[in-house]
Amino acid sequence: MDATRLAVVTAAALGVAHTEAEVVGEAWQAQALARAVGGVLAVTGPEAQRGAARGLHRTGDSGAPPRVLPRASRLTSVADPPRALDALDALLEEAAHALIPLAATALEGGTYTDCMEAIETLGNCRDAVRLLRGRWTSLTDDAAPEGGDDERADGAAVHGEHTTFQDAPGDSPGQQGRRTP
């Protein structure tokens, strides 16, 4: 199953979770999915993104309780990495927000500790997802600059709507670099 679809499925499961155990379990599912996506992108993503993807894969490595069977084991692809990372970012935030009231009203120390560990791990995962997403945006911006600097065939550099030429012999000091195409 694709990563974006799994994020949607996990968000839906989190939305119907009612007990403390269910909410905490779904939070760990979100974390496990983020790690799995990081693992896939570390192998299949662009070379420039693989380090950040490995970082996401290692985030929260040992925090999940053993009773959680990761839904992420059904991950087969990350067809649209930016979209999947955006979905993960939203899912991780939603999961952390679902845990905050549980931690605040926990009657047992174990529940409070479980919630706080999960919130911390979700925050670390979210940081790693955002780092990777930012690098993906940079990669996309570098590959196809939109509104940024470009160079024309005549050697002029285009900056948005402004064009800068190399100084030509005979230009007066006030005219250098300001000629129009």
CSV table of N, CA and C in Angstrom, one decimal:
chain,number,residue,atom,x,y,z
A,1,MET,N,0.9,-1.2,0.0
A,1,MET,CA,0.0,0.0,0.0
A,1,MET,C,0.9,1.2,0.0
A,2,ASP,N,0.5,2.3,-0.7
A,2,ASP,CA,1.3,3.5,-0.8
A,2,ASP,C,1.3,4.2,0.5
A,3,ALA,N,2.4,5.0,0.8
A,3,ALA,CA,2.6,5.7,2.0
A,3,ALA,C,1.5,6.7,2.3
A,4,THR,N,1.1,7.4,1.3
A,4,THR,CA,0.0,8.5,1.5
A,4,THR,C,-1.3,7.8,1.9
A,5,ARG,N,-1.6,6.7,1.3
A,5,ARG,CA,-2.8,6.0,1.6
A,5,ARG,C,-2.7,5.4,3.1
A,6,LEU,N,-1.6,4.9,3.4
A,6,LEU,CA,-1.4,4.4,4.8
A,6,LEU,C,-1.5,5.5,5.8
A,7,ALA,N,-1.0,6.7,5.5
A,7,ALA,CA,-1.2,7.8,6.4
A,7,ALA,C,-2.6,8.2,6.6
A,8,VAL,N,-3.4,8.1,5.5
A,8,VAL,CA,-4.9,8.4,5.6
A,8,VAL,C,-5.6,7.4,6.4
A,9,VAL,N,-5.2,6.1,6.2
A,9,VAL,CA,-5.8,5.0,7.0
A,9,VAL,C,-5.5,5.1,8.5
A,10,THR,N,-4.2,5.5,8.8
A,10,THR,CA,-3.8,5.7,10.2
A,10,THR,C,-4.5,6.9,10.8
A,11,ALA,N,-4.6,7.9,10.1
A,11,ALA,CA,-5.4,9.1,10.6
A,11,ALA,C,-6.8,8.8,10.9
A,12,ALA,N,-7.4,8.0,10.0
A,12,ALA,CA,-8.8,7.6,10.3
A,12,ALA,C,-8.9,6.7,11.5
A,13,ALA,N,-8.0,5.8,11.7
A,13,ALA,CA,-8.0,4.9,12.9
A,13,ALA,C,-7.7,5.7,14.1
A,14,LEU,N,-6.9,6.7,14.0
A,14,LEU,CA,-6.6,7.6,15.2
A,14,LEU,C,-7.9,8.4,15.5
A,15,GLY,N,-8.7,8.8,14.5
A,15,GLY,CA,-9.9,9.6,14.7
A,15,GLY,C,-11.0,8.8,15.4
A,16,VAL,N,-11.0,7.5,15.3
A,16,VAL,CA,-12.0,6.7,15.9
A,16,VAL,C,-11.5,6.0,17.2
A,17,ALA,N,-10.2,6.2,17.5
A,17,ALA,CA,-9.7,5.6,18.8
A,17,ALA,C,-10.3,6.3,20.0
A,18,HIS,N,-10.8,5.5,20.9
A,18,HIS,CA,-11.5,6.1,22.1
A,18,HIS,C,-10.8,5.9,23.4
A,19,THR,N,-10.2,4.7,23.5
A,19,THR,CA,-9.5,4.5,24.8
A,19,THR,C,-8.1,5.0,24.8
A,20,GLU,N,-7.5,5.1,26.0
A,20,GLU,CA,-6.2,5.6,26.1
A,20,GLU,C,-5.2,4.6,25.3
A,21,ALA,N,-5.4,3.4,25.5
A,21,ALA,CA,-4.6,2.4,24.8
A,21,ALA,C,-4.7,2.5,23.3
A,22,GLU,N,-5.9,2.7,22.8
A,22,GLU,CA,-6.1,2.8,21.3
A,22,GLU,C,-5.4,4.1,20.8
A,23,VAL,N,-5.5,5.2,21.5
A,23,VAL,CA,-4.9,6.5,21.1
A,23,VAL,C,-3.4,6.3,21.1
A,24,VAL,N,-2.8,5.8,22.2
A,24,VAL,CA,-1.4,5.6,22.3
A,24,VAL,C,-0.9,4.6,21.2
A,25,GLY,N,-1.7,3.5,21.0
A,25,GLY,CA,-1.3,2.6,19.9
A,25,GLY,C,-1.3,3.2,18.5
A,26,GLU,N,-2.3,4.1,18.2
A,26,GLU,CA,-2.3,4.7,16.9
A,26,GLU,C,-1.2,5.8,16.8
A,27,ALA,N,-0.8,6.4,17.9
A,27,ALA,CA,0.3,7.3,17.9
A,27,ALA,C,1.6,6.5,17.5
A,28,TRP,N,1.8,5.3,18.1
A,28,TRP,CA,2.9,4.5,17.7
A,28,TRP,C,2.8,4.0,16.3
A,29,GLN,N,1.6,3.8,15.8
A,29,GLN,CA,1.4,3.4,14.4
A,29,GLN,C,1.9,4.5,13.5
A,30,ALA,N,1.6,5.8,13.8
A,30,ALA,CA,2.0,6.9,13.0
A,30,ALA,C,3.6,7.0,13.0
A,31,GLN,N,4.2,6.8,14.2
A,31,GLN,CA,5.6,6.8,14.3
A,31,GLN,C,6.3,5.7,13.4
A,32,ALA,N,5.7,4.5,13.5
A,32,ALA,CA,6.2,3.4,12.7
A,32,ALA,C,6.1,3.6,11.2
A,33,LEU,N,5.0,4.3,10.8
A,33,LEU,CA,4.8,4.6,9.4
A,33,LEU,C,5.9,5.6,9.0
A,34,ALA,N,6.1,6.6,9.8
A,34,ALA,CA,7.2,7.6,9.4
A,34,ALA,C,8.5,6.9,9.3
A,35,ARG,N,8.9,6.0,10.2
A,35,ARG,CA,10.1,5.3,10.1
A,35,ARG,C,10.2,4.5,8.8
A,36,ALA,N,9.1,3.8,8.5
A,36,ALA,CA,9.1,2.9,7.3
A,36,ALA,C,9.3,3.8,6.1
A,37,VAL,N,8.6,4.9,6.0
A,37,VAL,CA,8.7,5.8,4.8
A,37,VAL,C,10.2,6.2,4.7
A,38,GLY,N,10.8,6.6,5.8
A,38,GLY,CA,12.2,7.0,5.8
A,38,GLY,C,13.1,5.9,5.3
A,39,GLY,N,12.8,4.6,5.7
A,39,GLY,CA,13.5,3.5,5.2
A,39,GLY,C,13.4,3.3,3.7
A,40,VAL,N,12.2,3.4,3.2
A,40,VAL,CA,12.0,3.3,1.7
A,40,VAL,C,12.7,4.4,1.0
A,41,LEU,N,12.6,5.6,1.4
A,41,LEU,CA,13.2,6.7,0.7
A,41,LEU,C,14.8,6.7,0.9
A,42,ALA,N,15.3,6.1,2.0
A,42,ALA,CA,16.7,6.0,2.1
A,42,ALA,C,17.3,5.1,1.1
A,43,VAL,N,16.5,4.2,0.5
A,43,VAL,CA,17.0,3.2,-0.5
A,43,VAL,C,16.6,3.7,-1.9
A,44,THR,N,15.4,4.3,-2.1
A,44,THR,CA,14.9,4.6,-3.4
A,44,THR,C,14.9,6.0,-3.7
A,45,GLY,N,15.1,6.9,-2.8
A,45,GLY,CA,15.0,8.3,-3.0
A,45,GLY,C,16.2,8.9,-3.7
A,46,PRO,N,16.2,10.1,-4.1
A,46,PRO,CA,17.4,10.8,-4.7
A,46,PRO,C,18.6,10.7,-3.8
A,47,GLU,N,19.7,10.6,-4.3
A,47,GLU,CA,20.9,10.5,-3.5
A,47,GLU,C,21.0,11.7,-2.5
A,48,ALA,N,20.7,12.9,-2.9
A,48,ALA,CA,20.8,14.0,-2.0
A,48,ALA,C,19.8,13.9,-0.8
A,49,GLN,N,18.8,13.1,-0.9
A,49,GLN,CA,17.8,13.0,0.2
A,49,GLN,C,18.0,11.8,1.1
A,50,ARG,N,18.9,10.9,0.7
A,50,ARG,CA,19.0,9.6,1.4
A,50,ARG,C,19.5,9.8,2.9
A,51,GLY,N,20.4,10.7,3.1
A,51,GLY,CA,20.9,10.9,4.5
A,51,GLY,C,19.8,11.3,5.4
A,52,ALA,N,19.0,12.3,5.0
A,52,ALA,CA,17.8,12.8,5.8
A,52,ALA,C,16.8,11.6,5.9
A,53,ALA,N,16.6,10.8,4.9
A,53,ALA,CA,15.7,9.7,4.9
A,53,ALA,C,16.1,8.7,6.0
A,54,ARG,N,17.5,8.4,6.0
A,54,ARG,CA,18.0,7.5,7.0
A,54,ARG,C,17.8,8.0,8.4
A,55,GLY,N,17.9,9.3,8.5
A,55,GLY,CA,17.7,10.0,9.8
A,55,GLY,C,16.2,9.8,10.3
A,56,LEU,N,15.3,9.9,9.4
A,56,LEU,CA,13.9,9.7,9.7
A,56,LEU,C,13.7,8.2,10.0
A,57,HIS,N,14.3,7.3,9.3
A,57,HIS,CA,14.2,5.9,9.6
A,57,HIS,C,14.7,5.5,11.0
A,58,ARG,N,15.7,6.2,11.4
A,58,ARG,CA,16.3,5.9,12.8
A,58,ARG,C,15.5,6.6,13.9
A,59,THR,N,14.7,7.6,13.6
A,59,THR,CA,14.0,8.3,14.6
A,59,THR,C,13.1,7.4,15.4
A,60,GLY,N,13.2,7.5,16.7
A,60,GLY,CA,12.3,6.8,17.6
A,60,GLY,C,12.5,5.3,17.5
A,61,ASP,N,13.7,4.9,17.2
A,61,ASP,CA,14.0,3.5,16.9
A,61,ASP,C,13.5,2.5,17.9
A,62,SER,N,13.6,2.8,19.2
A,62,SER,CA,13.3,1.8,20.2
A,62,SER,C,12.1,2.1,21.1
A,63,GLY,N,11.3,3.1,20.8
A,63,GLY,CA,10.3,3.6,21.7
A,63,GLY,C,9.0,2.8,21.6
A,64,ALA,N,8.6,2.2,20.5
A,64,ALA,CA,7.3,1.6,20.4
A,64,ALA,C,7.2,0.3,21.3
A,65,PRO,N,6.1,0.3,22.0
A,65,PRO,CA,5.9,-0.9,22.8
A,65,PRO,C,5.8,-2.2,21.9
A,66,PRO,N,6.2,-3.3,22.4
A,66,PRO,CA,6.2,-4.5,21.6
A,66,PRO,C,4.8,-5.0,21.2
A,67,ARG,N,3.7,-4.5,21.9
A,67,ARG,CA,2.4,-5.0,21.5
A,67,ARG,C,1.8,-4.3,20.3
A,68,VAL,N,2.6,-3.4,19.7
A,68,VAL,CA,2.1,-2.7,18.5
A,68,VAL,C,2.6,-3.4,17.2
A,69,LEU,N,1.6,-4.0,16.5
A,69,LEU,CA,2.0,-4.6,15.2
A,69,LEU,C,1.9,-3.5,14.1
A,70,PRO,N,3.0,-3.0,13.6
A,70,PRO,CA,2.9,-1.9,12.7
A,70,PRO,C,2.1,-2.1,11.5
A,71,ARG,N,1.1,-1.2,11.3
A,71,ARG,CA,0.4,-1.1,10.0
A,71,ARG,C,1.4,-0.8,8.9
A,72,ALA,N,2.5,-0.2,9.2
A,72,ALA,CA,3.5,0.2,8.3
A,72,ALA,C,4.1,-1.0,7.6
A,73,SER,N,3.9,-2.2,8.1
A,73,SER,CA,4.5,-3.4,7.4
A,73,SER,C,3.8,-3.6,6.1
A,74,ARG,N,2.6,-2.9,5.9
A,74,ARG,CA,1.9,-3.0,4.6
A,74,ARG,C,2.4,-2.0,3.6
A,75,LEU,N,3.4,-1.2,3.9
A,75,LEU,CA,4.0,-0.2,3.0
A,75,LEU,C,4.7,-0.9,1.8
A,76,THR,N,4.3,-0.5,0.6
A,76,THR,CA,4.9,-1.1,-0.6
A,76,THR,C,5.5,0.0,-1.4
A,77,SER,N,5.1,1.2,-1.3
A,77,SER,CA,5.7,2.3,-2.1
A,77,SER,C,5.5,3.6,-1.5
A,78,VAL,N,6.3,4.6,-2.0
A,78,VAL,CA,6.2,6.0,-1.7
A,78,VAL,C,6.1,6.7,-3.1
A,79,ALA,N,4.9,6.6,-3.7
A,79,ALA,CA,4.8,7.1,-5.1
A,79,ALA,C,5.0,8.6,-5.3
A,80,ASP,N,4.6,9.4,-4.3
A,80,ASP,CA,4.7,10.8,-4.4
A,80,ASP,C,5.3,11.3,-3.1
A,81,PRO,N,6.7,11.3,-3.0
A,81,PRO,CA,7.3,11.6,-1.7
A,81,PRO,C,6.9,12.9,-1.0
A,82,PRO,N,6.8,14.0,-1.8
A,82,PRO,CA,6.4,15.3,-1.1
A,82,PRO,C,5.0,15.1,-0.5
A,83,ARG,N,4.1,14.5,-1.2
A,83,ARG,CA,2.7,14.4,-0.7
A,83,ARG,C,2.7,13.4,0.5
A,84,ALA,N,3.4,12.4,0.4
A,84,ALA,CA,3.5,11.4,1.5
A,84,ALA,C,4.1,12.1,2.8
A,85,LEU,N,5.1,12.9,2.6
A,85,LEU,CA,5.7,13.6,3.7
A,85,LEU,C,4.8,14.6,4.3
A,86,ASP,N,4.0,15.3,3.5
A,86,ASP,CA,3.0,16.2,4.0
A,86,ASP,C,1.9,15.5,4.8
A,87,ALA,N,1.5,14.4,4.3
A,87,ALA,CA,0.5,13.6,5.0
A,87,ALA,C,1.0,13.1,6.3
A,88,LEU,N,2.3,12.6,6.3
A,88,LEU,CA,2.9,12.2,7.6
A,88,LEU,C,3.1,13.3,8.6
A,89,ASP,N,3.5,14.5,8.1
A,89,ASP,CA,3.6,15.7,9.0
A,89,ASP,C,2.2,15.9,9.7
A,90,ALA,N,1.2,15.9,8.9
A,90,ALA,CA,-0.2,16.2,9.5
A,90,ALA,C,-0.6,15.1,10.4
A,91,LEU,N,-0.3,13.8,10.1
A,91,LEU,CA,-0.6,12.7,10.9
A,91,LEU,C,0.1,12.7,12.2
A,92,LEU,N,1.4,13.0,12.2
A,92,LEU,CA,2.2,13.1,13.4
A,92,LEU,C,1.8,14.2,14.3
A,93,GLU,N,1.4,15.3,13.7
A,93,GLU,CA,0.9,16.4,14.6
A,93,GLU,C,-0.4,16.0,15.2
A,94,GLU,N,-1.3,15.4,14.4
A,94,GLU,CA,-2.6,15.0,14.9
A,94,GLU,C,-2.5,14.0,16.1
A,95,ALA,N,-1.6,13.1,15.9
A,95,ALA,CA,-1.3,12.0,16.9
A,95,ALA,C,-0.8,12.7,18.2
A,96,ALA,N,0.1,13.6,18.1
A,96,ALA,CA,0.6,14.3,19.3
A,96,ALA,C,-0.4,15.1,20.0
A,97,HIS,N,-1.3,15.7,19.2
A,97,HIS,CA,-2.4,16.5,19.8
A,97,HIS,C,-3.4,15.6,20.5
A,98,ALA,N,-3.6,14.4,20.0
A,98,ALA,CA,-4.5,13.5,20.6
A,98,ALA,C,-4.0,13.0,21.9
A,99,LEU,N,-2.7,12.9,22.1
A,99,LEU,CA,-2.1,12.4,23.3
A,99,LEU,C,-2.0,13.5,24.4
A,100,ILE,N,-2.0,14.7,24.1
A,100,ILE,CA,-1.8,15.8,25.1
A,100,ILE,C,-2.9,15.7,26.2
A,101,PRO,N,-4.2,15.6,25.8
A,101,PRO,CA,-5.2,15.6,26.9
A,101,PRO,C,-5.1,14.3,27.7
A,102,LEU,N,-4.7,13.2,27.0
A,102,LEU,CA,-4.6,11.9,27.8
A,102,LEU,C,-3.5,12.1,28.8
A,103,ALA,N,-2.4,12.7,28.5
A,103,ALA,CA,-1.3,12.9,29.4
A,103,ALA,C,-1.7,13.8,30.6
A,104,ALA,N,-2.5,14.8,30.2
A,104,ALA,CA,-2.9,15.8,31.2
A,104,ALA,C,-3.9,15.2,32.2
A,105,THR,N,-4.6,14.2,31.8
A,105,THR,CA,-5.7,13.7,32.7
A,105,THR,C,-5.3,12.2,33.1
A,106,ALA,N,-4.1,11.8,32.9
A,106,ALA,CA,-3.7,10.4,33.2
A,106,ALA,C,-3.8,10.2,34.7
A,107,LEU,N,-4.5,9.1,35.1
A,107,LEU,CA,-4.6,8.7,36.5
A,107,LEU,C,-3.5,7.8,37.0
A,108,GLU,N,-2.8,7.2,36.0
A,108,GLU,CA,-1.7,6.3,36.3
A,108,GLU,C,-0.4,6.9,35.8
A,109,GLY,N,0.6,6.7,36.5
A,109,GLY,CA,1.9,7.1,36.1
A,109,GLY,C,2.4,6.5,34.8
A,110,GLY,N,2.0,5.2,34.6
A,110,GLY,CA,2.4,4.5,33.4
A,110,GLY,C,1.8,5.1,32.1
A,111,THR,N,0.5,5.5,32.2
A,111,THR,CA,-0.2,6.1,31.1
A,111,THR,C,0.4,7.4,30.8
A,112,TYR,N,0.7,8.2,31.8
A,112,TYR,CA,1.4,9.5,31.6
A,112,TYR,C,2.7,9.3,30.9
A,113,THR,N,3.5,8.4,31.4
A,113,THR,CA,4.8,8.1,30.8
A,113,THR,C,4.7,7.7,29.4
A,114,ASP,N,3.8,6.7,29.1
A,114,ASP,CA,3.5,6.3,27.7
A,114,ASP,C,3.2,7.4,26.8
A,115,CYS,N,2.3,8.3,27.3
A,115,CYS,CA,1.9,9.5,26.4
A,115,CYS,C,3.1,10.4,26.2
A,116,MET,N,3.8,10.7,27.2
A,116,MET,CA,4.9,11.7,27.1
A,116,MET,C,6.0,11.1,26.2
A,117,GLU,N,6.3,9.8,26.3
A,117,GLU,CA,7.3,9.2,25.4
A,117,GLU,C,6.9,9.2,24.0
A,118,ALA,N,5.6,8.9,23.8
A,118,ALA,CA,5.0,9.0,22.4
A,118,ALA,C,5.0,10.4,21.9
A,119,ILE,N,4.7,11.4,22.7
A,119,ILE,CA,4.7,12.8,22.2
A,119,ILE,C,6.1,13.2,21.8
A,120,GLU,N,7.1,12.8,22.6
A,120,GLU,CA,8.4,13.2,22.3
A,120,GLU,C,8.9,12.5,21.0
A,121,THR,N,8.6,11.3,20.9
A,121,THR,CA,9.0,10.5,19.7
A,121,THR,C,8.3,11.1,18.4
A,122,LEU,N,7.0,11.4,18.6
A,122,LEU,CA,6.3,12.0,17.5
A,122,LEU,C,6.9,13.4,17.1
A,123,GLY,N,7.3,14.1,18.0
A,123,GLY,CA,7.9,15.4,17.8
A,123,GLY,C,9.2,15.2,17.0
A,124,ASN,N,10.0,14.3,17.5
A,124,ASN,CA,11.3,14.0,16.8
A,124,ASN,C,11.1,13.5,15.3
A,125,CYS,N,10.1,12.6,15.2
A,125,CYS,CA,9.7,12.2,13.8
A,125,CYS,C,9.2,13.3,13.0
A,126,ARG,N,8.4,14.2,13.5
A,126,ARG,CA,7.9,15.3,12.8
A,126,ARG,C,9.1,16.2,12.3
A,127,ASP,N,10.0,16.5,13.2
A,127,ASP,CA,11.2,17.3,12.9
A,127,ASP,C,11.9,16.6,11.7
A,128,ALA,N,12.1,15.3,11.7
A,128,ALA,CA,12.8,14.6,10.7
A,128,ALA,C,12.0,14.6,9.4
A,129,VAL,N,10.7,14.5,9.5
A,129,VAL,CA,9.9,14.6,8.3
A,129,VAL,C,10.0,16.0,7.6
A,130,ARG,N,9.9,17.0,8.5
A,130,ARG,CA,10.0,18.4,7.9
A,130,ARG,C,11.4,18.7,7.3
A,131,LEU,N,12.4,18.1,7.9
A,131,LEU,CA,13.8,18.3,7.4
A,131,LEU,C,13.8,17.6,6.0
A,132,LEU,N,13.3,16.4,5.9
A,132,LEU,CA,13.3,15.7,4.6
A,132,LEU,C,12.4,16.4,3.6
A,133,ARG,N,11.3,16.9,4.0
A,133,ARG,CA,10.4,17.6,3.1
A,133,ARG,C,11.0,18.9,2.6
A,134,GLY,N,11.7,19.6,3.5
A,134,GLY,CA,12.4,20.8,3.1
A,134,GLY,C,13.5,20.5,2.1
A,135,ARG,N,14.2,19.4,2.3
A,135,ARG,CA,15.2,19.1,1.3
A,135,ARG,C,14.6,18.7,0.0
A,136,TRP,N,13.4,18.0,0.1
A,136,TRP,CA,12.8,17.7,-1.2
A,136,TRP,C,12.3,18.9,-1.9
A,137,THR,N,11.8,19.9,-1.2
A,137,THR,CA,11.5,21.2,-1.8
A,137,THR,C,12.7,21.8,-2.4
A,138,SER,N,13.8,21.8,-1.8
A,138,SER,CA,15.0,22.4,-2.3
A,138,SER,C,15.4,21.7,-3.6
A,139,LEU,N,15.3,20.4,-3.6
A,139,LEU,CA,15.7,19.6,-4.8
A,139,LEU,C,14.8,19.9,-5.9
A,140,THR,N,13.5,20.1,-5.6
A,140,THR,CA,12.5,20.4,-6.7
A,140,THR,C,12.8,21.8,-7.2
A,141,ASP,N,13.1,22.8,-6.3
A,141,ASP,CA,13.4,24.1,-6.7
A,141,ASP,C,14.6,24.2,-7.5
A,142,ASP,N,15.6,23.4,-7.2
A,142,ASP,CA,16.9,23.4,-7.9
A,142,ASP,C,16.7,22.8,-9.3
A,143,ALA,N,15.8,21.8,-9.4
A,143,ALA,CA,15.6,21.2,-10.7
A,143,ALA,C,14.8,22.0,-11.7
A,144,ALA,N,13.8,22.8,-11.1
A,144,ALA,CA,13.0,23.6,-12.0
A,144,ALA,C,12.7,24.9,-11.3
A,145,PRO,N,13.6,25.9,-11.5
A,145,PRO,CA,13.5,27.2,-10.8
A,145,PRO,C,12.2,27.9,-11.3
A,146,GLU,N,11.4,28.4,-10.4
A,146,GLU,CA,10.2,29.1,-10.8
A,146,GLU,C,10.3,30.5,-10.2
A,147,GLY,N,10.4,31.5,-11.0
A,147,GLY,CA,10.5,32.8,-10.5
A,147,GLY,C,11.9,33.1,-9.9
A,148,GLY,N,12.8,32.2,-10.0
A,148,GLY,CA,14.1,32.4,-9.5
A,148,GLY,C,15.1,32.8,-10.6
A,149,ASP,N,16.4,32.7,-10.4
A,149,ASP,CA,17.4,33.1,-11.3
A,149,ASP,C,17.5,32.0,-12.4
A,150,ASP,N,17.7,32.5,-13.6
A,150,ASP,CA,17.8,31.6,-14.8
A,150,ASP,C,18.8,32.3,-15.7
A,151,GLU,N,19.4,31.6,-16.6
A,151,GLU,CA,20.3,32.2,-17.6
A,151,GLU,C,19.7,32.0,-19.0
A,152,ARG,N,19.7,33.1,-19.7
A,152,ARG,CA,19.3,33.0,-21.1
A,152,ARG,C,20.4,32.6,-22.0
A,153,ALA,N,20.0,32.3,-23.2
A,153,ALA,CA,21.0,31.8,-24.2
A,153,ALA,C,22.0,32.9,-24.5
A,154,ASP,N,21.7,34.2,-24.4
A,154,ASP,CA,22.6,35.3,-24.7
A,154,ASP,C,23.5,35.6,-23.5
A,155,GLY,N,23.5,34.8,-22.5
A,155,GLY,CA,24.3,35.0,-21.3
A,155,GLY,C,23.8,35.9,-20.3
A,156,ALA,N,22.6,36.5,-20.5
A,156,ALA,CA,22.0,37.3,-19.5
A,156,ALA,C,21.4,36.5,-18.4
A,157,ALA,N,21.5,37.0,-17.2
A,157,ALA,CA,20.9,36.3,-16.0
A,157,ALA,C,19.6,36.9,-15.8
A,158,VAL,N,18.5,36.1,-15.7
A,158,VAL,CA,17.2,36.6,-15.4
A,158,VAL,C,16.9,36.4,-13.9
A,159,HIS,N,16.5,37.5,-13.3
A,159,HIS,CA,16.2,37.5,-11.9
A,159,HIS,C,14.7,37.9,-11.8
A,160,GLY,N,13.8,36.9,-11.7
A,160,GLY,CA,12.4,37.3,-11.7
A,160,GLY,C,12.1,38.0,-13.0
A,161,GLU,N,11.7,39.3,-12.9
A,161,GLU,CA,11.4,40.1,-14.1
A,161,GLU,C,12.5,40.9,-14.6
A,162,HIS,N,13.6,40.9,-13.8
A,162,HIS,CA,14.8,41.8,-14.2
A,162,HIS,C,15.8,40.9,-14.9
A,163,THR,N,16.5,41.6,-15.8
A,163,THR,CA,17.6,40.9,-16.5
A,163,THR,C,18.9,41.6,-16.3
A,164,THR,N,19.9,40.9,-16.0
A,164,THR,CA,21.2,41.5,-15.8
A,164,THR,C,22.2,41.0,-16.9
A,165,PHE,N,22.8,41.9,-17.6
A,165,PHE,CA,23.8,41.5,-18.6
A,165,PHE,C,25.2,41.7,-18.1
A,166,GLN,N,26.1,41.0,-18.7
A,166,GLN,CA,27.5,41.2,-18.4
A,166,GLN,C,27.9,42.6,-18.9
A,167,ASP,N,28.8,43.3,-18.3
A,167,ASP,CA,29.2,44.6,-18.8
A,167,ASP,C,29.8,44.4,-20.2
A,168,ALA,N,29.4,45.3,-21.1
A,168,ALA,CA,29.9,45.2,-22.4
A,168,ALA,C,30.9,46.3,-22.6
A,169,PRO,N,31.9,46.1,-23.4
A,169,PRO,CA,32.9,47.2,-23.6
A,169,PRO,C,32.2,48.4,-24.2
A,170,GLY,N,32.6,49.6,-23.7
A,170,GLY,CA,32.0,50.8,-24.1
A,170,GLY,C,30.8,51.3,-23.3
A,171,ASP,N,30.3,50.5,-22.3
A,171,ASP,CA,29.2,50.9,-21.4
A,171,ASP,C,29.7,52.0,-20.5
A,172,SER,N,28.8,53.0,-20.4
A,172,SER,CA,29.2,54.0,-19.4
A,172,SER,C,28.9,53.5,-18.0
A,173,PRO,N,29.6,54.0,-17.0
A,173,PRO,CA,29.5,53.5,-15.6
A,173,PRO,C,28.0,53.5,-15.1
A,174,GLY,N,27.2,54.4,-15.5
A,174,GLY,CA,25.8,54.4,-15.0
A,174,GLY,C,25.0,53.4,-15.8
A,175,GLN,N,25.5,52.8,-16.9
A,175,GLN,CA,24.7,51.9,-17.7
A,175,GLN,C,25.1,50.5,-17.5
A,176,GLN,N,26.2,50.2,-16.9
A,176,GLN,CA,26.6,48.8,-16.7
A,176,GLN,C,25.6,48.0,-16.0
A,177,GLY,N,25.3,46.8,-16.6
A,177,GLY,CA,24.5,45.8,-16.0
A,177,GLY,C,23.0,46.2,-16.0
A,178,ARG,N,22.6,47.3,-16.7
A,178,ARG,CA,21.2,47.8,-16.6
A,178,ARG,C,20.6,47.8,-18.0
A,179,ARG,N,21.2,47.3,-19.0
A,179,ARG,CA,20.6,47.3,-20.3
A,179,ARG,C,19.4,46.4,-20.3
A,180,THR,N,18.4,46.8,-21.1
A,180,THR,CA,17.3,45.9,-21.3
A,180,THR,C,17.5,45.0,-22.5
A,181,PRO,N,16.9,43.9,-22.5
A,181,PRO,CA,17.1,42.9,-23.6
A,181,PRO,C,16.6,43.5,-24.9
